[in-house]
Amino acid sequence: MKFGHFDDANREYVIETPRTPYPWINYLGTQGFFSLISNTAGGYSFYKDARLRRITRYRYNNVPIDMGGRYFYINDNGTIWNPGWSPVKTELDAYECRHGMGYTIITGKKNNLKAQVTFFVPQDYDGEVQQVVLTNEGSSDKTFKFWSFAEWCLWDAQDDCTNFQRNFSTGRVEIKDSTIYHKTEYRDRRNHYAFYSVNDKIDGYDTDRDTFIGLYNGFHNPQAVLDGKCGNSLADGWSPIASHFKEITLKAGESKTLVFVLGYVEMPVDKKFEADGKTINKEKALAMIEKYNTPEKFAAGMKELRAYWDKLLGILNVNTPEDKVNRMVNIWNQYQCMVTFNLSRSASYFESGIGRGMGFRDSNQDILGFVHQIPDRARERLIDIASTQLEDGGCYHQYQPLTKKGNADIGGDFSDDPLWMILSVSAYIKETGDWSILDAKVPYDNDESKAKSMLDHLTVSFYHIVNNLGPHGLPLAMRADWNDCINLSCFSDTPGESFQTYTNPKFKAEGGYSKVAESVFVAALFTYVGPNFVGILNHLGKKDEAAKAQAEIDKMKKVMMDSAWDGNWFMRAYDANGQKMGSKECEEGQIFIEPQGFAIMSDIDKDAAKKTLAAIDERLNTKHGLVLNNPAFSKYYIQYGEISTYPGGYKENAGIFTHNNAWIICAAAYAGEGDQAFKYYSEIAPAYTEETSDLHKTEPYVYGQMIGGKDAGSDIGQTEKNFGQGKNSWLTGTAAWNMVAISQYILGIQPDFDGLKVDPSIPANWDGFTATRLFRGAKYNITIKNPSHVCKGVKSLVVDGQAVEGCVVPFVEGKKEVNVEITLG
Ligand code: BGC
Ligand code: NOJ
């Protein structure tokens, strides 16, 4: 069952009912100011950091769901409604929500009154602009009352939802003309305020929540709206809000347009106030309001936003026989990559914005899907991330976006972290050809005096693995590797201990983690990522160093075959007792997905790769995607940690973790199994799961982190209960990796150090496809022909009429257009 449809021409998903199986959201803003907005206008805004600079308030896990947002209320002679249906939930005569690229349009109709609200955050602008168009579609005059509503957050979202003894006495606002200013703590230590304005005269306002809503009412029945008036209240502590009030009369057929701005302003300390020393200096706010105070200016801003996305989505454009692939690659997957790049894992409807900073491994992987869009921002991000690294190659696992400093609370010793940086820096160089990034001086531990070249950072990353090997010569697992929930040094039996930060005291003497537990996943990642480091060294003419690094990779490959090959797949780990994990010898968790894909792509052993792909298909694949492990753990294994705390079928315990499904898609494609790769791709790609939205639950236009696996419900005697149900949508490495899987491995358009490589691995029944790719200043027009209906194999490559050996289109400086024709066979 579907709840809407894709409008590809407008790059929108059109939601046709407010009662989606879960709130279906969109993101506004790409630089500093961000908003989350659901299909009923729920959500909130923040500036840069969802925890430290929250602008409007939101209550997670509320009952009913998704309460709080920017709401417009209409009282039309006693009929009270919202354009987005919620929170009043009066049945509307018509409803539609269009989520587009950086904007959302919600339209509601009731009793011949139509209200269309468009929300967006303009480019280079710290505010959400909202245009409300009210149209009387009836045949006689209509007089009705209209309110806006937003609830301020007292800046620090964590403090705001816990520290009531203080916060209920601090709230402060100011009102001038049609603008409500939120200035809590501005008098003392803050240099920022927020405001909510409208480009028209108002008939009143409210800024005190209890006056507007009423202490015992809710968002669904605010007292002021019920009474058809406002209180002109001035907030004095408690919960400050902003609500504009207007009485409106429209003739038959007449429309009225209002433009609202919800903005954020920072002021230099010496300019914070007017001459009286207390009234806030509104200069910047007024300039922001002025910028969008007419429908014409609003339209111009929207046009600019569209042009921005035209440009970004014009970099890679494909035309394959599958509309759903085109939709994912050309629109939604790229869009999601931008959002995850910006927000990492901080703020979604599953991440509360107060939990996590930017993840080291997460942000590096996000770059893989984003780097072609705005390479300059990717470069900046790479430098930010690398600046938090430690001198020995170890990494803080997270850093805060506002301070850009490593987060000491969570600390380091996640064994995979350093490798992702080699991968992301390589991806940046392959995309741009900008080798100068390797010379950039980048601090260690944010200390400028410890700055060394980016190449040095990559070198210590590589050797951090080599220098931390266990008894079999495999990398130490440390606190966790990619799988945060395999905690081999935890042995935790006390509730509340964080599996990510707690290590058992018995490992204290050994430096904080077991020197026995080893990760086969990190080994496989090392052999997959390592050749990039070698390629870089070779390019720089550092042949000896390259050979030395290559020898380490070769050694690791041998160790993997000698000590980590289980006969039909690669094992997962050795635990701290030296026992095998992820082996046919285990009672549960015999096979794990994570090491397999990277091992296959490391060309360790052809026969092993074949067997592994077969085992994956047999043991892990389901109609809704590949489960992470099998059989699921049905009890707590203290030696494994968090993974065995989840009921089977959920999260890391045999859930369908879409992030690492992509690694298998890549690997199958790499191994020439285009049909197998495409099967796995389409099992989880949102455009394909749209048809079963009622089961899938989360947005059909973006990936979620997890889909319930085949074991879901087994422990309560309801096996397959939530099998196929999505959770944790939007902010996941799945976005970047599936972008890589489809565009670089299946469609095979893969930036390489020396030029653009084109080596597709597609379903055999495709006749071919075409694509355009902007790459290092030139436009590549790519045509793939598949007359013999194979999956993979470049039989001929013709570049501008000239036959070329291999499958890399050599890069020629200064060329503006390149025609590439490939025949598979
Ligand atoms: C989740 C992981 C997550 C980790 C760190 C665990 O509970 O299952 O997916 O990465 O917490 O936040
Ligand atoms: C989510 C985390 O953000 C990511 O870093 C991790 O790899 C996965 N969970 C798997 O545990």
Coordinates of C-alpha atoms and ligand atoms in Angstrom, one line a residue, residues 345 351 356 361-362 365 397 416 481-485 628 651-652 657 659 705 731, ligand 2:
R345 CA 23.7 11.1 13.0
E351 CA 18.1 10.8 16.8
R356 CA 25.7 12.3 19.4
R361 CA 33.8 6.8 11.0
D362 CA 30.3 8.1 10.1
Q365 CA 31.8 7.4 5.1
H397 CA 35.2 8.5 18.0
D416 CA 38.1 0.7 12.4
D481 CA 34.8 -2.0 15.1
W482 CA 32.2 -0.8 12.6
N483 CA 29.7 -2.8 14.6
D484 CA 29.3 -0.7 17.7
C485 CA 27.6 -3.6 19.3
L628 CA 23.5 -9.0 9.6
K651 CA 19.3 -3.8 15.0
E652 CA 22.7 -5.4 14.9
F657 CA 21.3 -3.3 8.4
H659 CA 24.4 0.1 5.5
Q705 CA 19.3 2.3 9.1
L731 CA 20.7 9.6 9.0
Ligands
NOJ2 C1 25.3 3.3 13.8 C2 26.6 4.1 13.9 O1 26.4 5.4 13.5 C3 27.7 3.5 13.0 O2 28.9 4.2 13.2 C4 27.8 2.0 13.2 O3 28.8 1.5 12.4 C5 26.5 1.3 13.1 N1 25.6 1.9 13.9 C6 26.7 -0.2 13.4 O4 26.8 -0.4 14.8

